[in-house]
Amino acid sequence: MTRKSSIQQKLMKVIMLTSGIVLFMTCLAFFVYEYITARQLLKRQVMTLGEIVAANSSAALAFDSHPDAAEILNALAAESNIKAAALYDNDGNLFAKYPAEISPFFLPKHPGRLGYYYNDSHLEGFHEVKQGNTQMGSLFLRSDLRVIYQRFILYGVIASLFIIISFIFAWFISKRLQKTISMPILELAETATVVSEEKNYSVRARNRSNDEVGVLTKAFNHMLTRIEIQNAEITELNQNLEMKVKERTQQLELAFDALKQQTAFTERILDSSVDIIAVFDTELRFVTMNRLGEETYNLTRDQLIGRYLEEVFPQTRQSGMIEDLSRALNGEFVRHVDYISGVTKRHYENFYIPLEDKDGKVYRILTIAHDISDIMTANEKLQTVNTELEKSNGELEQFAYVASHDLQEPLRKIQTFSELGERNINNEEVLRKYLVKINSSAQRMTDLIKAVLNYSRLSKADTEFLEVDLNSVLHSTKVDLELLIQEKNAVINYGTLPAIYGIPLQLHQLFFNLITNSLKFNENTPVVDIATRVVDGNDVDDETMIVKGRKYLLITLADNGIGFDQKFSEKVFSIFQRLHSDKSIQGTGIGLAICKKIVENHQGIISVKSELRKGTTFSIYLPLLHLRTD
Amino acid sequence: MRRACFPILLLLMSILTPVYAQDPTDDQVKANFLLNFSKFIDWPSDAFATPDAPFVLGILGIDPFGKYIDDLVSKEEIANRTIVVRRYNNLQDVLECQILYINQPWKTEEVLSVLKGKSILSVSDDPGFAKAGGIIQFYNDSSAVKLEINGLAAKEAKMSISSKLLRIAKIAETDTAR
């Protein structure tokens, strides 16, 4: 291993640190021991020295021999660490000193405490000088601590050297020894790296030992084996899975295609529908809308899907669709028979069908709007036509009854007179009288039938409206009634009449009939006054025909004829209603009925006011819609 | 200040040194020495009559010490023996001493001949005392009392003198000295 791994470094650090600490602590212990011992030793040494010197000095002190005392003290020169010594006599006075040149200033003045004591820089103390039991004096010794320091320095140097050498040794040894631990770990780590980087699960770590690393290695290898096995299994499963997936995908694709086709088919059905089909969710948001809906509302389904119905079509709030949908949400099948769309204004028959999900809860509303506007219109038309037809029918019935009734009379006459003629066939004159009567009856029948046919023709409402100048109508009517006017010396007054839209022939007939009546039912000189005026529909007292908002042209036609009882003012317009049974005045009895029919064809009304022997005034209201405004 | 100090100091010293009003006199020193000899010399056991016989310090001749030496020895004992000071006027009486201080008017030779062979430490101021056979001789050297010891004489007196003592003393040269 040329590359230092962290395990090795760690191990080395651990070992070195431990060794270092141990060494250090050992040395420290030694130091401390040495320190204590050295001091003790020095003390003892000094004490011994003191003992010796003291013993030797007793005589000098006893016999006051200063030189001898000094000489004895000078022997201390042999001991280099003794820096000063002094002898004191029994009075405590300095007797002798060492070294000779030392100043008494540096020596204690008098003996102090017995024994030797360490101060900062020296070991010094006092010794009794005894001879036998008698104290002769005291000895003072001062030793410096150099010897201790030297010792320490020596020890320091030795210790340091020792530590360094030990360290170096430790380093080398541990370097070798840590391999036993680190090597297997490093190998294992390397194997693991190989496995993870190359994803190669076939490698195995080499097992070098039986310790925990060995256990790790074995477990590792075991794991790798397991991984290999599992990998193989997985691969196999994978392959199986892939096959299955492929199969399933194919199936799904087929199913999907089928579904797509089905969906497209369904969509096509929806889009082909002639009804608007929409689907809402429970929040009344659009889920879908078919093509017809898109076209009708001019919105694409993408613009609708997800949006709230109320948001897109606020009109549905008033139209009732929201209520219908709410009912459908409760599961009710709702059919709104005539729904008027607030958007298109058309009529629909709406179906709201709740759709249930697989749990049976309503989750969608299928809405079908079936446009019935045309049907409604057709219906309305049908109604109108029906009403008309009924009216027609009614009239026709009445008409048929009256007609048959009125026709019966001349027919009877014909029969009667034919019989009579037959009976009197030989009587030429009587026969001729009877034939005349038969002829006139026949003629009468013809007239009646013609009139009836004329009337019936009026029922056809699909005659074109044209612009009709009433002046020309009146003019031509006068021309037609020329003879009668002349005969009766009648006067017909009219101002400038406007032009209106109407059916020319019928209008002609209208005036013809009215004026004819006015001329006929007059015993004096007929005077007919015709006037026109524009009125408002609101002012007209009529509920049947008059539309209140419309303007009408009021044409009044007044004569001075024989008149009739006002109580018949309605009856006069019935078919074959002749008020005057007086056969002197000829008439089919249909004239006024025809007038009424004509006025009704023009969506107007006709009414009459009359007084016996005074005259009659007809009021005709014709809608101004048909009047050209100029 | 300094000049005043010295007299004051002297005054203090004189107050504070009760026992010794001045430096010890030569006699006092000698007295001390006499006592101290007992510490540095061994007498044979037969030097004493009885085990509780006192240690006798005799003075033959003029007593220069006086009360001083009595006070001195009273404070001490040697080898569990009390020390007494006796003054002799008779030569014969001195044989009971262990230490004998010989002073005027007695003659050295006379006394020494009596003491011959006896375990008595003979001490004198007489010049030539040591040479004559006396054991310890006091002499003055630059105003200090010094000792001269005759070792042979000590040996003859069956006394052993500590080398410590011998060391500080002048050893006398005798005719029969080794």
CSV table of C-alpha atoms in Angstrom, one decimal, chain A residues 29-416:
chain,number,residue,atom,x,y,z
A,29,ALA,CA,5.9,10.2,36.5
A,30,PHE,CA,9.7,9.7,36.5
A,31,PHE,CA,10.2,13.3,36.6
A,32,VAL,CA,8.0,13.8,39.5
A,33,TYR,CA,9.5,10.9,41.2
A,34,GLU,CA,12.9,12.2,40.5
A,35,TYR,CA,12.1,15.7,41.6
A,36,ILE,CA,10.8,14.5,44.9
A,37,THR,CA,13.6,12.0,45.3
A,38,ALA,CA,16.3,14.5,44.3
A,39,ARG,CA,15.1,17.0,46.8
A,40,GLN,CA,15.0,14.4,49.4
A,41,LEU,CA,18.3,13.1,48.4
A,42,LEU,CA,19.8,16.6,48.5
A,43,LYS,CA,18.3,17.2,51.8
A,44,ARG,CA,19.7,14.0,53.2
A,45,GLN,CA,23.0,14.7,51.7
A,46,VAL,CA,23.1,18.1,53.2
A,47,MET,CA,21.9,16.7,56.4
A,48,THR,CA,24.6,14.1,56.4
A,49,LEU,CA,27.1,16.7,55.5
A,50,GLY,CA,25.8,18.9,58.3
A,51,GLU,CA,26.0,16.0,60.6
A,52,ILE,CA,29.6,15.4,59.8
A,53,VAL,CA,30.7,19.0,59.8
A,54,ALA,CA,28.8,19.6,63.0
A,55,ALA,CA,30.4,16.6,64.7
A,56,ASN,CA,33.8,17.7,63.6
A,57,SER,CA,33.2,21.3,64.6
A,58,SER,CA,32.2,20.6,68.2
A,59,ALA,CA,35.7,20.9,69.5
A,60,ALA,CA,36.4,24.0,67.5
A,61,LEU,CA,33.3,25.6,69.0
A,62,ALA,CA,34.0,24.2,72.5
A,63,PHE,CA,37.5,25.5,72.4
A,64,ASP,CA,36.8,28.6,70.6
A,65,SER,CA,39.1,27.8,67.8
A,66,HIS,CA,38.0,30.0,65.0
A,67,PRO,CA,40.6,28.9,62.5
A,68,ASP,CA,39.9,25.3,63.1
A,69,ALA,CA,36.3,26.0,62.7
A,70,ALA,CA,36.9,27.8,59.4
A,71,GLU,CA,39.2,25.0,58.3
A,72,ILE,CA,36.5,22.4,59.0
A,73,LEU,CA,34.0,24.5,57.1
A,74,ASN,CA,36.4,24.9,54.2
A,75,ALA,CA,36.3,21.2,53.8
A,76,LEU,CA,32.8,21.9,52.4
A,77,ALA,CA,34.5,23.1,49.3
A,78,ALA,CA,34.6,19.5,48.2
A,79,GLU,CA,30.8,19.7,48.0
A,80,SER,CA,30.3,22.1,45.2
A,81,ASN,CA,26.6,22.7,45.8
A,82,ILE,CA,27.3,24.0,49.3
A,83,LYS,CA,27.3,27.7,48.7
A,84,ALA,CA,27.5,28.9,52.3
A,85,ALA,CA,28.0,27.6,55.7
A,86,ALA,CA,28.4,29.1,59.1
A,87,LEU,CA,29.0,28.1,62.7
A,88,TYR,CA,27.3,29.8,65.5
A,89,ASP,CA,28.3,29.6,69.1
A,90,ASN,CA,25.9,28.9,71.9
A,91,ASP,CA,25.1,32.6,72.1
A,92,GLY,CA,23.9,32.5,68.5
A,93,ASN,CA,26.8,34.6,67.2
A,94,LEU,CA,28.5,33.9,64.0
A,95,PHE,CA,31.6,31.9,64.8
A,96,ALA,CA,32.9,30.9,61.5
A,97,LYS,CA,31.8,31.2,57.9
A,98,TYR,CA,32.3,29.5,54.6
A,99,PRO,CA,33.4,30.5,52.1
A,100,ALA,CA,35.8,32.7,53.8
A,101,GLU,CA,35.1,35.7,51.7
A,102,ILE,CA,31.4,35.6,52.0
A,103,SER,CA,29.8,38.6,53.7
A,104,PRO,CA,28.0,38.0,56.9
A,105,PHE,CA,25.2,39.9,55.2
A,106,PHE,CA,24.4,36.8,53.2
A,107,LEU,CA,24.4,34.6,56.2
A,108,PRO,CA,21.7,34.4,58.9
A,109,LYS,CA,22.4,36.5,61.8
A,110,HIS,CA,21.5,33.9,64.3
A,111,PRO,CA,20.6,30.3,64.2
A,112,GLY,CA,17.0,29.6,63.2
A,113,ARG,CA,14.8,26.7,63.0
A,114,LEU,CA,16.6,23.4,63.2
A,115,GLY,CA,16.4,21.2,60.1
A,116,TYR,CA,16.9,21.9,56.4
A,117,TYR,CA,14.3,23.6,54.3
A,118,TYR,CA,13.8,24.5,50.7
A,119,ASN,CA,13.3,28.0,49.8
A,120,ASP,CA,13.1,29.4,46.2
A,121,SER,CA,16.7,29.0,45.3
A,122,HIS,CA,18.4,27.1,48.0
A,123,LEU,CA,18.2,24.4,50.5
A,124,GLU,CA,19.4,25.7,53.8
A,125,GLY,CA,19.0,25.0,57.4
A,126,PHE,CA,20.5,24.6,60.9
A,127,HIS,CA,22.1,21.8,62.7
A,128,GLU,CA,22.9,21.5,66.3
A,129,VAL,CA,26.6,21.1,67.1
A,130,LYS,CA,26.7,18.8,70.0
A,131,GLN,CA,29.3,17.1,71.8
A,132,GLY,CA,27.7,14.3,73.8
A,133,ASN,CA,24.6,15.9,75.0
A,134,THR,CA,25.8,19.3,75.2
A,135,GLN,CA,25.1,21.7,72.5
A,136,MET,CA,28.2,23.6,71.5
A,137,GLY,CA,26.6,25.7,68.9
A,138,SER,CA,24.9,25.6,65.6
A,139,LEU,CA,25.8,24.9,62.0
A,140,PHE,CA,24.2,26.6,59.1
A,141,LEU,CA,24.4,25.1,55.6
A,142,ARG,CA,23.1,26.5,52.4
A,143,SER,CA,23.1,24.4,49.3
A,144,ASP,CA,22.1,25.6,45.9
A,145,LEU,CA,19.7,23.5,43.8
A,146,ARG,CA,21.9,23.4,40.9
A,147,VAL,CA,22.4,19.7,41.3
A,148,ILE,CA,18.7,19.2,41.1
A,149,TYR,CA,18.4,21.3,38.1
A,150,GLN,CA,21.3,19.6,36.5
A,151,ARG,CA,19.8,16.3,37.3
A,152,PHE,CA,16.6,17.5,35.8
A,153,ILE,CA,18.2,18.7,32.7
A,154,LEU,CA,20.0,15.5,32.4
A,155,TYR,CA,16.8,13.6,32.8
A,156,GLY,CA,15.1,15.9,30.4
A,157,VAL,CA,17.6,15.3,27.8
A,158,ILE,CA,17.6,11.6,28.4
A,159,ALA,CA,13.8,11.5,28.5
A,160,SER,CA,13.5,13.5,25.3
A,161,LEU,CA,15.9,11.3,23.5
A,162,PHE,CA,14.2,8.3,24.8
A,163,ILE,CA,10.8,9.6,23.8
A,164,ILE,CA,12.1,10.5,20.3
A,165,ILE,CA,13.7,7.2,19.8
A,166,SER,CA,10.7,5.4,21.2
A,167,PHE,CA,8.5,7.3,18.9
A,168,ILE,CA,10.5,6.4,16.0
A,169,PHE,CA,10.5,2.9,17.0
A,170,ALA,CA,6.8,3.0,17.7
A,171,TRP,CA,6.3,4.5,14.3
A,172,PHE,CA,8.1,1.9,12.5
A,173,ILE,CA,6.7,-0.9,14.5
A,174,SER,CA,3.1,0.3,14.4
A,175,LYS,CA,3.5,1.0,10.7
A,176,ARG,CA,4.2,-2.7,10.3
A,177,LEU,CA,1.7,-3.9,12.9
A,178,GLN,CA,-1.2,-1.8,11.8
A,179,LYS,CA,-1.1,-3.6,8.6
A,180,THR,CA,-2.5,-6.6,10.2
A,181,ILE,CA,-5.6,-4.7,11.0
A,182,SER,CA,-5.8,-2.3,8.2
A,183,MET,CA,-4.8,-4.5,5.4
A,184,PRO,CA,-7.9,-6.7,5.5
A,185,ILE,CA,-10.1,-3.7,5.9
A,186,LEU,CA,-8.5,-1.9,3.0
A,187,GLU,CA,-8.8,-5.0,0.8
A,188,LEU,CA,-12.4,-5.2,1.8
A,189,ALA,CA,-12.9,-1.6,1.0
A,190,GLU,CA,-11.2,-1.9,-2.3
A,191,THR,CA,-13.3,-4.9,-3.2
A,192,ALA,CA,-16.4,-3.0,-2.2
A,193,THR,CA,-15.3,-0.1,-4.4
A,194,VAL,CA,-14.8,-2.4,-7.3
A,195,VAL,CA,-18.2,-3.9,-6.8
A,196,SER,CA,-20.0,-0.5,-6.6
A,197,GLU,CA,-18.1,1.2,-9.4
A,198,GLU,CA,-18.1,-1.6,-11.9
A,199,LYS,CA,-21.3,-3.2,-10.7
A,200,ASN,CA,-19.4,-6.4,-10.8
A,201,TYR,CA,-20.9,-8.7,-8.3
A,202,SER,CA,-18.8,-11.7,-9.2
A,203,VAL,CA,-15.7,-10.4,-7.3
A,204,ARG,CA,-15.1,-11.7,-3.8
A,205,ALA,CA,-13.0,-10.2,-1.0
A,206,ARG,CA,-10.1,-12.2,0.2
A,207,ASN,CA,-10.6,-13.4,3.8
A,208,ARG,CA,-7.4,-13.0,5.7
A,209,SER,CA,-8.3,-13.4,9.3
A,210,ASN,CA,-10.8,-14.8,11.7
A,211,ASP,CA,-11.5,-11.7,13.6
A,212,GLU,CA,-14.4,-9.3,13.1
A,213,VAL,CA,-13.0,-8.1,9.8
A,214,GLY,CA,-13.0,-11.6,8.7
A,215,VAL,CA,-16.6,-11.9,9.8
A,216,LEU,CA,-17.3,-8.7,7.8
A,217,THR,CA,-15.5,-10.1,4.8
A,218,LYS,CA,-17.4,-13.3,5.0
A,219,ALA,CA,-20.7,-11.5,5.3
A,220,PHE,CA,-19.7,-9.2,2.4
A,221,ASN,CA,-18.9,-12.1,0.2
A,222,HIS,CA,-22.1,-13.8,1.3
A,223,MET,CA,-24.1,-10.7,0.4
A,224,LEU,CA,-22.4,-10.5,-3.0
A,225,THR,CA,-23.4,-14.1,-3.7
A,226,ARG,CA,-26.9,-13.3,-2.6
A,227,ILE,CA,-26.9,-10.3,-4.8
A,228,GLU,CA,-25.7,-12.3,-7.7
A,229,ILE,CA,-28.4,-14.9,-7.2
A,230,GLN,CA,-31.0,-12.2,-6.7
A,231,ASN,CA,-29.8,-10.3,-9.7
A,232,ALA,CA,-30.1,-13.4,-11.8
A,233,GLU,CA,-33.6,-13.9,-10.5
A,234,ILE,CA,-34.5,-10.4,-11.1
A,235,THR,CA,-33.1,-10.5,-14.6
A,236,GLU,CA,-35.2,-13.5,-15.3
A,237,LEU,CA,-38.3,-12.0,-13.7
A,238,ASN,CA,-37.5,-8.9,-15.6
A,239,GLN,CA,-37.5,-10.7,-18.9
A,240,ASN,CA,-40.7,-12.5,-18.0
A,241,LEU,CA,-42.1,-9.2,-17.0
A,242,GLU,CA,-41.0,-7.6,-20.2
A,243,MET,CA,-42.6,-10.4,-22.2
A,244,LYS,CA,-45.8,-10.0,-20.2
A,245,VAL,CA,-45.6,-6.3,-20.6
A,246,LYS,CA,-45.2,-6.6,-24.3
A,247,GLU,CA,-48.2,-8.9,-24.4
A,248,ARG,CA,-50.2,-6.7,-22.3
A,249,THR,CA,-49.2,-3.6,-24.2
A,250,GLN,CA,-50.3,-5.3,-27.4
A,251,GLN,CA,-53.6,-6.2,-25.8
A,252,LEU,CA,-53.9,-2.8,-24.4
A,253,GLU,CA,-53.2,-1.3,-27.8
A,254,LEU,CA,-55.8,-3.4,-29.4
A,255,ALA,CA,-58.2,-2.6,-26.6
A,256,PHE,CA,-57.3,1.0,-27.0
A,257,ASP,CA,-57.9,1.0,-30.7
A,258,ALA,CA,-61.2,-0.7,-30.2
A,259,LEU,CA,-62.0,1.9,-27.6
A,260,LYS,CA,-60.9,4.7,-29.8
A,261,GLN,CA,-63.1,3.4,-32.6
A,262,GLN,CA,-65.9,3.0,-30.1
A,263,THR,CA,-65.4,6.4,-28.8
A,264,ALA,CA,-65.1,7.9,-32.3
A,265,PHE,CA,-68.2,6.0,-33.3
A,266,THR,CA,-70.0,7.3,-30.2
A,267,GLU,CA,-68.8,10.7,-30.9
A,268,ARG,CA,-69.9,10.5,-34.5
A,269,ILE,CA,-73.3,9.4,-33.3
A,270,LEU,CA,-73.5,12.3,-30.9
A,271,ASP,CA,-72.3,14.7,-33.5
A,272,SER,CA,-74.7,13.4,-36.1
A,273,SER,CA,-77.5,14.0,-33.8
A,274,VAL,CA,-80.1,16.5,-34.8
A,275,ASP,CA,-80.5,17.4,-31.2
A,276,ILE,CA,-78.1,19.4,-29.1
A,277,ILE,CA,-76.5,17.0,-26.6
A,278,ALA,CA,-74.5,18.1,-23.6
A,279,VAL,CA,-73.2,16.4,-20.6
A,280,PHE,CA,-72.8,18.1,-17.2
A,281,ASP,CA,-71.0,17.0,-14.0
A,282,THR,CA,-72.4,17.3,-10.5
A,283,GLU,CA,-71.1,20.9,-10.3
A,284,LEU,CA,-73.0,21.7,-13.5
A,285,ARG,CA,-69.8,22.1,-15.5
A,286,PHE,CA,-69.7,21.1,-19.1
A,287,VAL,CA,-68.2,17.7,-19.7
A,288,THR,CA,-68.9,17.6,-23.4
A,289,MET,CA,-71.1,19.2,-26.1
A,290,ASN,CA,-71.9,17.7,-29.5
A,291,ARG,CA,-71.3,19.3,-32.9
A,292,LEU,CA,-74.8,20.7,-33.2
A,293,GLY,CA,-74.4,22.4,-29.8
A,294,GLU,CA,-71.1,23.9,-30.9
A,295,GLU,CA,-72.6,25.3,-34.1
A,296,THR,CA,-75.7,26.5,-32.3
A,297,TYR,CA,-73.8,28.5,-29.7
A,298,ASN,CA,-70.8,29.2,-31.8
A,299,LEU,CA,-68.4,27.8,-29.2
A,300,THR,CA,-66.1,24.8,-29.5
A,301,ARG,CA,-66.3,22.1,-26.9
A,302,ASP,CA,-62.8,22.9,-25.7
A,303,GLN,CA,-64.1,26.4,-24.8
A,304,LEU,CA,-66.9,24.8,-22.8
A,305,ILE,CA,-65.4,21.8,-21.1
A,306,GLY,CA,-64.8,22.4,-17.4
A,307,ARG,CA,-66.6,25.7,-17.3
A,308,TYR,CA,-69.8,26.3,-15.3
A,309,LEU,CA,-73.1,26.3,-17.2
A,310,GLU,CA,-74.1,29.5,-15.5
A,311,GLU,CA,-70.8,31.1,-16.3
A,312,VAL,CA,-71.1,30.4,-20.1
A,313,PHE,CA,-74.9,30.9,-20.4
A,314,PRO,CA,-76.1,33.2,-17.6
A,315,GLN,CA,-79.5,33.2,-19.3
A,316,THR,CA,-80.0,29.6,-18.0
A,317,ARG,CA,-80.7,31.1,-14.6
A,318,GLN,CA,-84.0,32.5,-15.7
A,319,SER,CA,-84.9,29.9,-18.2
A,320,GLY,CA,-85.4,27.0,-15.8
A,321,MET,CA,-82.5,24.8,-17.0
A,322,ILE,CA,-80.7,25.1,-13.7
A,323,GLU,CA,-83.8,23.9,-11.8
A,324,ASP,CA,-84.2,21.0,-14.2
A,325,LEU,CA,-80.6,20.0,-13.9
A,326,SER,CA,-80.8,20.1,-10.1
A,327,ARG,CA,-83.8,17.8,-10.2
A,328,ALA,CA,-81.9,15.5,-12.5
A,329,LEU,CA,-79.0,15.5,-10.1
A,330,ASN,CA,-81.3,14.0,-7.5
A,331,GLY,CA,-81.9,11.1,-9.9
A,332,GLU,CA,-85.0,12.3,-11.5
A,333,PHE,CA,-85.6,11.9,-15.2
A,334,VAL,CA,-86.7,15.4,-16.2
A,335,ARG,CA,-88.6,16.3,-19.3
A,336,HIS,CA,-89.1,20.0,-20.0
A,337,VAL,CA,-91.8,20.0,-22.6
A,338,ASP,CA,-91.5,23.5,-23.9
A,339,TYR,CA,-88.3,25.1,-23.0
A,340,ILE,CA,-87.5,28.4,-24.5
A,341,SER,CA,-83.8,29.0,-24.8
A,342,GLY,CA,-82.6,32.3,-23.4
A,343,VAL,CA,-79.8,32.1,-25.9
A,344,THR,CA,-81.3,31.1,-29.2
A,345,LYS,CA,-84.9,32.1,-28.3
A,346,ARG,CA,-86.0,28.8,-29.9
A,347,HIS,CA,-88.3,26.3,-28.5
A,348,TYR,CA,-86.9,22.9,-27.3
A,349,GLU,CA,-88.1,19.8,-25.7
A,350,ASN,CA,-85.4,19.2,-23.1
A,351,PHE,CA,-84.5,15.8,-21.6
A,352,TYR,CA,-82.3,15.7,-18.5
A,353,ILE,CA,-81.1,12.1,-17.9
A,354,PRO,CA,-79.1,11.4,-14.8
A,355,LEU,CA,-76.2,9.0,-15.4
A,356,GLU,CA,-75.0,6.8,-12.5
A,357,ASP,CA,-71.4,5.7,-11.9
A,358,LYS,CA,-70.6,2.1,-10.8
A,359,ASP,CA,-71.6,2.9,-7.2
A,360,GLY,CA,-75.0,4.0,-8.3
A,361,LYS,CA,-74.4,7.7,-7.5
A,362,VAL,CA,-75.4,10.3,-10.0
A,363,TYR,CA,-72.3,11.7,-11.5
A,364,ARG,CA,-73.3,13.1,-14.9
A,365,ILE,CA,-76.4,14.6,-16.5
A,366,LEU,CA,-77.0,13.9,-20.1
A,367,THR,CA,-79.0,16.8,-21.6
A,368,ILE,CA,-80.8,16.5,-24.9
A,369,ALA,CA,-82.3,19.5,-26.4
A,370,HIS,CA,-84.8,18.7,-29.2
A,371,ASP,CA,-85.6,21.7,-31.3
A,372,ILE,CA,-89.3,21.9,-31.6
A,373,SER,CA,-89.4,25.5,-32.8
A,374,ASP,CA,-90.5,24.4,-36.3
A,375,ILE,CA,-93.0,22.0,-34.9
A,376,MET,CA,-94.3,24.8,-32.6
A,377,THR,CA,-94.5,27.2,-35.5
A,378,ALA,CA,-96.2,24.5,-37.5
A,379,ASN,CA,-98.4,23.8,-34.5
A,380,GLU,CA,-99.3,27.4,-34.2
A,381,LYS,CA,-99.9,27.6,-37.9
A,382,LEU,CA,-102.0,24.4,-37.6
A,383,GLN,CA,-103.8,25.9,-34.7
A,384,THR,CA,-104.5,29.0,-36.7
A,385,VAL,CA,-105.5,27.0,-39.7
A,386,ASN,CA,-107.5,24.7,-37.4
A,387,THR,CA,-109.3,27.6,-35.9
A,388,GLU,CA,-109.9,29.0,-39.3
A,389,LEU,CA,-111.0,25.7,-40.6
A,390,GLU,CA,-113.3,25.3,-37.7
A,391,LYS,CA,-114.7,28.7,-38.3
A,392,SER,CA,-114.9,27.9,-41.9
A,393,ASN,CA,-116.5,24.6,-41.2
A,394,GLY,CA,-118.9,26.2,-38.8
A,395,GLU,CA,-119.7,28.8,-41.3
A,396,LEU,CA,-119.9,26.2,-44.0
A,397,GLU,CA,-122.3,24.2,-41.9
A,398,GLN,CA,-124.4,27.1,-41.2
A,399,PHE,CA,-124.0,28.1,-44.7
A,400,ALA,CA,-124.8,24.7,-46.0
A,401,TYR,CA,-127.9,24.6,-43.7
A,402,VAL,CA,-129.1,27.9,-44.7
A,403,ALA,CA,-128.1,27.3,-48.3
A,404,SER,CA,-130.0,24.1,-48.4
A,405,HIS,CA,-132.8,25.7,-46.6
A,406,ASP,CA,-132.9,28.7,-48.9
A,407,LEU,CA,-132.3,26.5,-51.9
A,408,GLN,CA,-135.1,24.3,-50.9
A,409,GLU,CA,-137.6,27.0,-51.3
A,410,PRO,CA,-137.0,27.5,-55.0
A,411,LEU,CA,-136.6,23.9,-55.5
A,412,ARG,CA,-139.9,23.2,-53.9
A,413,LYS,CA,-141.3,25.9,-56.1
A,414,ILE,CA,-139.9,24.1,-59.2
A,415,GLN,CA,-141.2,20.8,-58.0
A,416,THR,CA,-144.6,22.2,-57.2
